[in-house]
Coordinates of C-alpha atoms and ligand atoms in Angstrom, one line a residue:
X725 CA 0.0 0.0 0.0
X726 CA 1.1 3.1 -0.5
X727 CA 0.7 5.8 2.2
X728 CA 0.4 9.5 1.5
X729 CA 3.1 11.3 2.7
X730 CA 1.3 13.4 5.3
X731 CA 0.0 10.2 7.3
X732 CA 3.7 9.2 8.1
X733 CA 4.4 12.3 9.2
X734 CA 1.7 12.6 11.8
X735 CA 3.1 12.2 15.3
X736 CA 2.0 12.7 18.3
X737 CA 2.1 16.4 19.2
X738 CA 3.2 17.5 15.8
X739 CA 1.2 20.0 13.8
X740 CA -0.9 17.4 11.7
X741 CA -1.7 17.4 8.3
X742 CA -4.8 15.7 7.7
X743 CA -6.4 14.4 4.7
X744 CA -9.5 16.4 3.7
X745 CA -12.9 15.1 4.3
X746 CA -14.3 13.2 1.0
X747 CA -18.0 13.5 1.3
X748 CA -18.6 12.5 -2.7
X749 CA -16.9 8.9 -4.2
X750 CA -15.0 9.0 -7.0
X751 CA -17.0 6.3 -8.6
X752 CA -20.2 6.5 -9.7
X753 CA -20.4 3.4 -11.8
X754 CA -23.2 0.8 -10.3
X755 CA -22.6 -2.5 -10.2
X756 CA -25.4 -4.7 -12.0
X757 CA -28.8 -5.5 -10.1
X758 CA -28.9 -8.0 -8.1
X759 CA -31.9 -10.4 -6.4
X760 CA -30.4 -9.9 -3.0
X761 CA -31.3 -5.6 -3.6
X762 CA -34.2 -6.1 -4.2
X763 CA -37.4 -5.5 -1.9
X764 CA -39.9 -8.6 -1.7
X765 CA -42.3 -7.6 -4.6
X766 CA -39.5 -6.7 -6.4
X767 CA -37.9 -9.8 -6.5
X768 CA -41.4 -11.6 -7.4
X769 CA -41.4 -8.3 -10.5
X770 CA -38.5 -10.0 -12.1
X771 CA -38.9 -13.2 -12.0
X772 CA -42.6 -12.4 -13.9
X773 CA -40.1 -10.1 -16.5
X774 CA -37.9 -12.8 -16.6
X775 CA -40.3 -15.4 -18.1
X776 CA -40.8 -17.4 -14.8
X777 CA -44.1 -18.0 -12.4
X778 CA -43.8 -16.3 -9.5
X779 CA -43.7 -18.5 -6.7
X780 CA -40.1 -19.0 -8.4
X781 CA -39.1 -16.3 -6.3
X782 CA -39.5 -17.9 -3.0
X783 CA -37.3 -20.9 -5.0
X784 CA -34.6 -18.4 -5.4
X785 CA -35.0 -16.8 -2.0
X786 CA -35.0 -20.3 -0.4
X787 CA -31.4 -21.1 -1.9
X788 CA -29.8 -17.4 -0.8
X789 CA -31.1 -16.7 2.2
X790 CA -31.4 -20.3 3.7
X791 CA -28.9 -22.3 1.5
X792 CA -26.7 -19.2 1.0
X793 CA -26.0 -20.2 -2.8
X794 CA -26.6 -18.9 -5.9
X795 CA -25.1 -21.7 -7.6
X796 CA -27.5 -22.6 -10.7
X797 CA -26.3 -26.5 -10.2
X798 CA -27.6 -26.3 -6.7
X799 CA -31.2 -25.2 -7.5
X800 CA -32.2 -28.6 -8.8
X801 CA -36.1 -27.7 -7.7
X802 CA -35.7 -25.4 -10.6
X803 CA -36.3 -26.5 -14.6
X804 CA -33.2 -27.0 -15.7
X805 CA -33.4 -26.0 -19.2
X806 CA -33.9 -22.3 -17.7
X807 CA -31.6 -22.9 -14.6
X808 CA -28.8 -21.1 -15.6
X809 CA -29.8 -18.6 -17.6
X810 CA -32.6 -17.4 -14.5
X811 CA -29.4 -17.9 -12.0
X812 CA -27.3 -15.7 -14.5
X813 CA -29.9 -12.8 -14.9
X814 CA -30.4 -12.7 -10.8
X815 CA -27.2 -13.5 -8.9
X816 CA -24.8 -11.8 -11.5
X817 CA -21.5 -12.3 -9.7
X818 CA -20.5 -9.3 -7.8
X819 CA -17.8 -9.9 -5.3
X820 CA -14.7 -12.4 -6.3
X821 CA -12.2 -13.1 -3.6
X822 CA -9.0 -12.5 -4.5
X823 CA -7.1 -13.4 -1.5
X824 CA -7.7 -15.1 1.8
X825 CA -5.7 -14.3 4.7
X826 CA -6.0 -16.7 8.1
X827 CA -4.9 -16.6 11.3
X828 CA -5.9 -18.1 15.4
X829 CA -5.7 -21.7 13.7
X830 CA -8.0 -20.6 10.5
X831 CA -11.1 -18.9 12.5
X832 CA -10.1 -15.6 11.7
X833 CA -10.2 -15.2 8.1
X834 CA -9.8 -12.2 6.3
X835 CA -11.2 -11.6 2.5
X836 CA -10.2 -9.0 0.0
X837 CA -13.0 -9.0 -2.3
X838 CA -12.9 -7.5 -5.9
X839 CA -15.6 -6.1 -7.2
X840 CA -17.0 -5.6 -10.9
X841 CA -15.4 -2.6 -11.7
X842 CA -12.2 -3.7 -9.3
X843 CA -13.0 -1.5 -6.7
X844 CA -11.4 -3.6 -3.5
X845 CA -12.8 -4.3 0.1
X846 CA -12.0 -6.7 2.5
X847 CA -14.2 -8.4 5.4
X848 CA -12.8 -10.3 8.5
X849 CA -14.7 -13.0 9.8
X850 CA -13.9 -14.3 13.4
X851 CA -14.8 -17.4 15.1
X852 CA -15.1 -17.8 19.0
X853 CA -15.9 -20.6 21.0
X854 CA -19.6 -19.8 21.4
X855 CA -20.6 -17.0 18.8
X856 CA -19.2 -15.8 15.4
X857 CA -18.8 -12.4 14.1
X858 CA -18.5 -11.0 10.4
X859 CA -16.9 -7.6 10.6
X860 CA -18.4 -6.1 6.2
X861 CA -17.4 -2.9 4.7
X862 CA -19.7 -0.4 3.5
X863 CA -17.8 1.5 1.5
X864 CA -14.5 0.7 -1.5
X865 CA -12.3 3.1 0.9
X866 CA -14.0 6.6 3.2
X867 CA -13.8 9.4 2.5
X868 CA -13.6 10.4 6.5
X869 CA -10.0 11.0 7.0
X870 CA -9.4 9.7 9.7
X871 CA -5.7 9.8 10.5
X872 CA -5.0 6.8 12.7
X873 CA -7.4 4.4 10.1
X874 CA -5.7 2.4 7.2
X875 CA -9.0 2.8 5.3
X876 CA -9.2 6.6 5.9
X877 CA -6.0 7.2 4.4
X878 CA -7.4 5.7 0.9
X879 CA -9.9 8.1 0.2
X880 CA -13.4 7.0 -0.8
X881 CA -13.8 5.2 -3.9
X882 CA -17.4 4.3 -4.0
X883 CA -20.3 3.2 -1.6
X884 CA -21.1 -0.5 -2.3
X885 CA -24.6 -1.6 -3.4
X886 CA -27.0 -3.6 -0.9
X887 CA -26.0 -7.3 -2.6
X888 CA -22.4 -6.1 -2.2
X889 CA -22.7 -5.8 0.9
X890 CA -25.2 -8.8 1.5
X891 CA -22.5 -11.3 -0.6
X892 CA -19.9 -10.9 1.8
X893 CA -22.5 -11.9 4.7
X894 CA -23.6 -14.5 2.7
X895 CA -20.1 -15.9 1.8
X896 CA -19.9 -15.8 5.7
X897 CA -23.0 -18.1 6.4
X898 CA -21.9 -20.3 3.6
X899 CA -18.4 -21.0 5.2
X900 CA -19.3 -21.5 8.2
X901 CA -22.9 -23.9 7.4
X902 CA -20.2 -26.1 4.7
X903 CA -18.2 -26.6 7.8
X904 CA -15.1 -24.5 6.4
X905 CA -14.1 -23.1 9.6
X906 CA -12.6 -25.1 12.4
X907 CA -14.7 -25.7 15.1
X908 CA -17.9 -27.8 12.8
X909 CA -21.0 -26.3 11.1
X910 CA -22.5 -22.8 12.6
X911 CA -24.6 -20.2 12.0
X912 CA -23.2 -16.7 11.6
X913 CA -24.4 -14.6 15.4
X914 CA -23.0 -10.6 15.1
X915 CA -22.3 -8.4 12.2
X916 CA -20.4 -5.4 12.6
X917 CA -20.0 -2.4 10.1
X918 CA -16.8 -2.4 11.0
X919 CA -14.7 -2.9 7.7
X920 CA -14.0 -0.2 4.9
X921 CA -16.1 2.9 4.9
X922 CA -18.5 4.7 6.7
X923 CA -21.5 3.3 6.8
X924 CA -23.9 5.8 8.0
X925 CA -22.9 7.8 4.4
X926 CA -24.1 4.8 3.2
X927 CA -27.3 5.4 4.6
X928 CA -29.7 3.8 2.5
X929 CA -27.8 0.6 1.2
X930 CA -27.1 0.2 4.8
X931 CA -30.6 -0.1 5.9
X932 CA -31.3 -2.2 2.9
X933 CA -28.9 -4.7 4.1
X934 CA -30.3 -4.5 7.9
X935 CA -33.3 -5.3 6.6
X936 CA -33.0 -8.2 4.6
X937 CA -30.4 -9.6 7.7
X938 CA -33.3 -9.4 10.1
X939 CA -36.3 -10.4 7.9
X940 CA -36.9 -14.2 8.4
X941 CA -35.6 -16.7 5.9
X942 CA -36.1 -17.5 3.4
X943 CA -36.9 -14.0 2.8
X944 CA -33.8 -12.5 4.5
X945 CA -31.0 -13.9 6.9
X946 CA -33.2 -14.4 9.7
X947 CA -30.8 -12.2 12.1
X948 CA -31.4 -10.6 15.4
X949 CA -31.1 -6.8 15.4
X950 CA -29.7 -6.6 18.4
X951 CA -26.5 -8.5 16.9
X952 CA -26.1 -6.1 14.2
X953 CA -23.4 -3.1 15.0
X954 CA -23.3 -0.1 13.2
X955 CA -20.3 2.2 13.9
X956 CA -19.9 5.8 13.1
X957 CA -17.7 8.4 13.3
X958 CA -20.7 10.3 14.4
X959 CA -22.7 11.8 11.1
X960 CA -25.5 13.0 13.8
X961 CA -28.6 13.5 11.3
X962 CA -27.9 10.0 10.4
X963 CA -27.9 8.8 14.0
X964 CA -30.7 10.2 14.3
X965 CA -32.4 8.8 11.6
X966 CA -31.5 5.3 12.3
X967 CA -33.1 6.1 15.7
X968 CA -36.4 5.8 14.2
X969 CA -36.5 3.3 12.0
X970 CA -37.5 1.0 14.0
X971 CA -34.9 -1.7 14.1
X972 CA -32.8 -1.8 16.9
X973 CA -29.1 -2.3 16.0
X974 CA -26.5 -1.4 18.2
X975 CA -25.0 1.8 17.2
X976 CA -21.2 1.9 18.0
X977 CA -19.9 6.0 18.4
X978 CA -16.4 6.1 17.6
X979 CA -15.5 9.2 19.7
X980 CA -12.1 8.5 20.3
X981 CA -11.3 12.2 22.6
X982 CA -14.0 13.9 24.8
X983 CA -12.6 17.3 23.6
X984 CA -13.3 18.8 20.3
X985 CA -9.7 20.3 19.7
X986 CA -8.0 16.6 19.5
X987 CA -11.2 15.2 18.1
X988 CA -11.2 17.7 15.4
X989 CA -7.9 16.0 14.7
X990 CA -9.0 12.6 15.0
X991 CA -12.1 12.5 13.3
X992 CA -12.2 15.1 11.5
X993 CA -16.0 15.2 10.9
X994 CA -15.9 16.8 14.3
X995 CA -15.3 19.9 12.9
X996 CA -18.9 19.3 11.3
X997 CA -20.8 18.0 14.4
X998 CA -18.8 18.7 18.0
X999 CA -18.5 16.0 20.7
X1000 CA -21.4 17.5 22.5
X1001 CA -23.9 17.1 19.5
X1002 CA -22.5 13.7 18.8
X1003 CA -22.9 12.3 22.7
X1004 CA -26.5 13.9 22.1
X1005 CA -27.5 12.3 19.0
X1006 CA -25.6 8.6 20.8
X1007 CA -27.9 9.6 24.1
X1008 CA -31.0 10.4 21.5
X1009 CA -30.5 6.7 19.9
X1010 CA -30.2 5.2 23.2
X1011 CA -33.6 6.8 24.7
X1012 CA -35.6 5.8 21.2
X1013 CA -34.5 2.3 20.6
X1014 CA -34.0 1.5 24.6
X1015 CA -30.2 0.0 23.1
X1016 CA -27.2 0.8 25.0
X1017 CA -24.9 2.4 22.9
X1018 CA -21.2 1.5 22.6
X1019 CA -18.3 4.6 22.9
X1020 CA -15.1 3.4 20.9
X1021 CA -11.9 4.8 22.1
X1022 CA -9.2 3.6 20.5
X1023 CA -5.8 4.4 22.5
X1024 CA -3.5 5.9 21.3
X1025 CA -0.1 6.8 23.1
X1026 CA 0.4 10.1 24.3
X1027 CA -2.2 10.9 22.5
X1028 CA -5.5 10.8 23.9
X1029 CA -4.7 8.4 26.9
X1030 CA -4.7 10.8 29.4
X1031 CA -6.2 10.0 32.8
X1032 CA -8.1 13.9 32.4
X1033 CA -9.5 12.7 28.9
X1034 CA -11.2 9.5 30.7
X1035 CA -12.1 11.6 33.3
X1036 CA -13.7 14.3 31.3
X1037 CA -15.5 11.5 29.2
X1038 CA -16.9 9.9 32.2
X1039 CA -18.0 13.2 33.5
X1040 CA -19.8 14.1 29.6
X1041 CA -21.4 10.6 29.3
X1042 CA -22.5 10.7 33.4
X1043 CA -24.1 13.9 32.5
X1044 CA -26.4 12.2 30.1
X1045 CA -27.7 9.8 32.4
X1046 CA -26.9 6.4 34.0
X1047 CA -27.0 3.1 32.5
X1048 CA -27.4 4.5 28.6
X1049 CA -24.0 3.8 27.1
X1050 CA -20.7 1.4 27.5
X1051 CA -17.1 2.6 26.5
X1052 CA -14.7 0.2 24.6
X1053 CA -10.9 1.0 24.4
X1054 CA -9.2 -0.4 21.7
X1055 CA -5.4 -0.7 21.6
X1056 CA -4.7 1.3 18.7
X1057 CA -4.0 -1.4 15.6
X1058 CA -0.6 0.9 14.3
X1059 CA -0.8 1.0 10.6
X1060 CA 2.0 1.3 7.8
X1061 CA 3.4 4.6 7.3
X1062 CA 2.2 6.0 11.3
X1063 CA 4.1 6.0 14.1
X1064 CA 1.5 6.6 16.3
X1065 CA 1.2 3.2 19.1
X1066 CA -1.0 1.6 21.2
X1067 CA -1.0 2.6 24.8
X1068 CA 1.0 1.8 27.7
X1069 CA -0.3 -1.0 29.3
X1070 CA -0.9 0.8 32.6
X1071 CA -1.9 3.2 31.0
X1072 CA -4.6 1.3 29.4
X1073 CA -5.8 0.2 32.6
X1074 CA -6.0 3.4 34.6
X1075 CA -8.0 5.1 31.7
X1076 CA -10.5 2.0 32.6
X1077 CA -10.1 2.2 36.3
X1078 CA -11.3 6.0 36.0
X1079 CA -13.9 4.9 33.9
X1080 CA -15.1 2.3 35.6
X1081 CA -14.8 4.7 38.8
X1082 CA -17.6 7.0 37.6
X1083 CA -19.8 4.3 37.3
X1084 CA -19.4 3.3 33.6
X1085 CA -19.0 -0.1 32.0
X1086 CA -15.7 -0.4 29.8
X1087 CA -14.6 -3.3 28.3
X1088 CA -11.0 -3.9 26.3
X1089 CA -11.9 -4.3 22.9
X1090 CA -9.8 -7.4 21.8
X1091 CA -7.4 -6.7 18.3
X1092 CA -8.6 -10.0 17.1
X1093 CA -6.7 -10.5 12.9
X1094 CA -4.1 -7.6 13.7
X1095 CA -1.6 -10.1 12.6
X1096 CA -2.9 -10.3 9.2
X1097 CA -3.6 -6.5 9.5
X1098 CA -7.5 -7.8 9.6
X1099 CA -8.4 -5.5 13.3
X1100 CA -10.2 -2.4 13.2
X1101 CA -8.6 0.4 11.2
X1102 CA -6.4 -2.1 9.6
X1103 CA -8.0 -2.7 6.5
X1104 CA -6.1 -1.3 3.4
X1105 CA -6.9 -2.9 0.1
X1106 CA -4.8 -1.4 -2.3
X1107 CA -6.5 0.5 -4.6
X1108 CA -4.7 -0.2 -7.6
X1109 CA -3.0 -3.0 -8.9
X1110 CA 0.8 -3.2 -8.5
Ligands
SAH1238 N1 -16.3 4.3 9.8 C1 -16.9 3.6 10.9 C2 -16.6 2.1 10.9 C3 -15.3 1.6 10.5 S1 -13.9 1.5 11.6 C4 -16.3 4.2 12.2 O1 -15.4 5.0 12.2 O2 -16.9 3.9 13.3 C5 -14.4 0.5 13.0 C6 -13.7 1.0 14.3 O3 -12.3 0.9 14.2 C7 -13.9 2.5 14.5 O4 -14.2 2.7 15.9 C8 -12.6 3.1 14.2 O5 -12.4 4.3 14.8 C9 -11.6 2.0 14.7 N2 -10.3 2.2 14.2 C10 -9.9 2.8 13.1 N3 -8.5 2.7 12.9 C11 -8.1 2.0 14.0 C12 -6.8 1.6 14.5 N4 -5.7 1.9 13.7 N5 -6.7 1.0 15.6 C13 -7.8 0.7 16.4 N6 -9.1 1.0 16.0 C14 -9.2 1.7 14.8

């Protein structure tokens, strides 16, 4: 990958040069329609268009939703003279993975997918002893600038589609029901939009994608809501839209400093909405949908990991209310070209201590795939081809 030069200068205390926010993709191309973006009547529309009786829709639900393929030599309930061509026109391929990266004894796996018009993301799929978790991308890249975040220093190259999205959860389910993952046959429990992008500028494949995870197979994935994460860097209409639409993910706030001067420097969309409006909108979300709302902090040395930053965070999230809202540190992944670290160790744990002192729950995030640069805010996949 290669890093723009003013990512490795950053360093801590240094005047930074940050990228500038990228609210519009480069890429406007769409990639071709697929049955998984499509709404129910929709799906039943083109199969009618495409010369079939309708209850051939359910048929084709029933093997992507429930079977997780789209393999025309799997659909055997289906005439085969028309098989293929019916497959063809509704599950055009739109993700190809290029490159598979494992690590923990092969449950994590990391994926770099390539798209149609080779646009590149990459999705991480992580396998515990009792639950599984398939961290997607959103976006080919973000445009949000983040200076600490692999991804942020690409740029945005385009939002993906709905079925973009929904192939990499599906390629998820697959693995894991075929048995490809150590550990025997499972289901796939938590999603996080926690890869590439940003998914609340996103907004509306996003919810797509919610909704057919939650609806009930065969008509969607059949996923709890609850068990879907969306992370933000804190667009605060769009957290407050998402507040009342009625499904209750978790929404992840990556706040990252409790002041707007580092934050601005952070996340630079603070310059946009402050801390303050952001907590709001997280408090707003958390009084609608009744979910507790996750604070990501990720630590960076010297940087933000000052006992007077947890304190003042406490103090900002305390003056909200009790009970609303749970903060996870993450050791910062470092990626190429920064010099910024993870915390001290002690350090770590006396920004939890004072936390946890005020009365708020904090838990470690764990940096699950950093060695195949597959944690959060590692993923980098090269834009162009070497
Ligand atoms: N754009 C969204 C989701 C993608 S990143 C967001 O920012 O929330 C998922 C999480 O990883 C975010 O909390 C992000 O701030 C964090 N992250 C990014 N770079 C990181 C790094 N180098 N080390 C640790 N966490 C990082």
């Amino acid at each position: 990958m290669s890093v723009p030069s003013s990512a490795s200068q950053v360093r801590p205390g240094d005047e930074t040069r940050p990228l500038p926010l990228q609210m519009a993709p480069r890429r406007r191309g769409k990639p071709p329609r697929h049955f998984a973006d499509l709404s129910a009547d929709e799906r039943v529309a083109s199969v009618i268009e495409a010369g079939e009786k309708p209850f051939r829709a359910k048929q084709l639900a029933t093997h992507y939703f429930t079977h997780f393929t789209s393999d025309p030599d799997e659909m055997t309930d289906l005439p085969a003279a028309t098989r293929a061509a019916l497959a063809e026109t509704m599950f055009p391929q739109l993700i190809r993975p290029t490159k598979v990266m494992e690590a923990d004894g092969g449950t994590t796996v990391k994926t770099l997918w390539h798209l149609f018009d080779d646009a590149k993301v990459e999705s991480v799929l992580m396998r515990y002893p009792n639950r599984t978790t398939l961290c997607v991308s959103s976006q080919a890249g973000c445009g949000m600038a983040c200076p600490f975040c692999a991804t942020g220093q690409l740029g945005l190259t385009r939002n993906l589609s709905t079925a973009e999205i929904l192939e990499q959860v599906r390629a998820a389910f697959r693995a894991l029901d075929r048995g490809e993952i150590p550990g025997g046959p499972a289901r796939l429990n938590n999603l996080v939009f926690m890869g590439m992008g940003e998914p609340l500028a996103n907004y509306k494949a996003i919810m797509e994608t919610v909704r057919a995870l939650v609806a009930p197979q065969p008509d969607g994935l059949g996923m709890s809501a609850r068990n879907i994460t969306v992370s933000t860097v804190g667009l605060v209409p769009a957290m407050r839209k998402l507040a009342d639409e009625g499904i209750p993910v978790t929404l992840a706030l990556s706040l990252h400093a409790p002041d707007d001067d580092l934050r601005s420097e952070l996340v630079p969309i603070n310059t946009r909405w402050s801390v303050d409006e952001t907590i709001d909108a997280a408090r707003h979300y958390y009084e609608v949908t009744g979910r507790r709302v996750s604070i990501e902090y990720a630590l960076i040395k010297d940087m933000n990991d000052h006992g007077w930053r947890a304190d003042l965070l406490g103090k900002k999230l305390n003056a909200r209310g009790k009970g609303w809202v749970h903060v996870n540190p993450i050791p910062l992944n470092p990626t190429p070209g920064s010099i910024w670290t993870a915390s001290d160790r002690e350090v770590e744990d006396e920004f939890v201590a004072r936390l946890r002192g005020q009365g708020i729950p904090t838990t470690i995030r764990d940096t699950r795939g950093s060695d195949i640069d597959g944690a959060c805010g590692q993923l980098a996949a090269e834009e162009d081809d070497e």
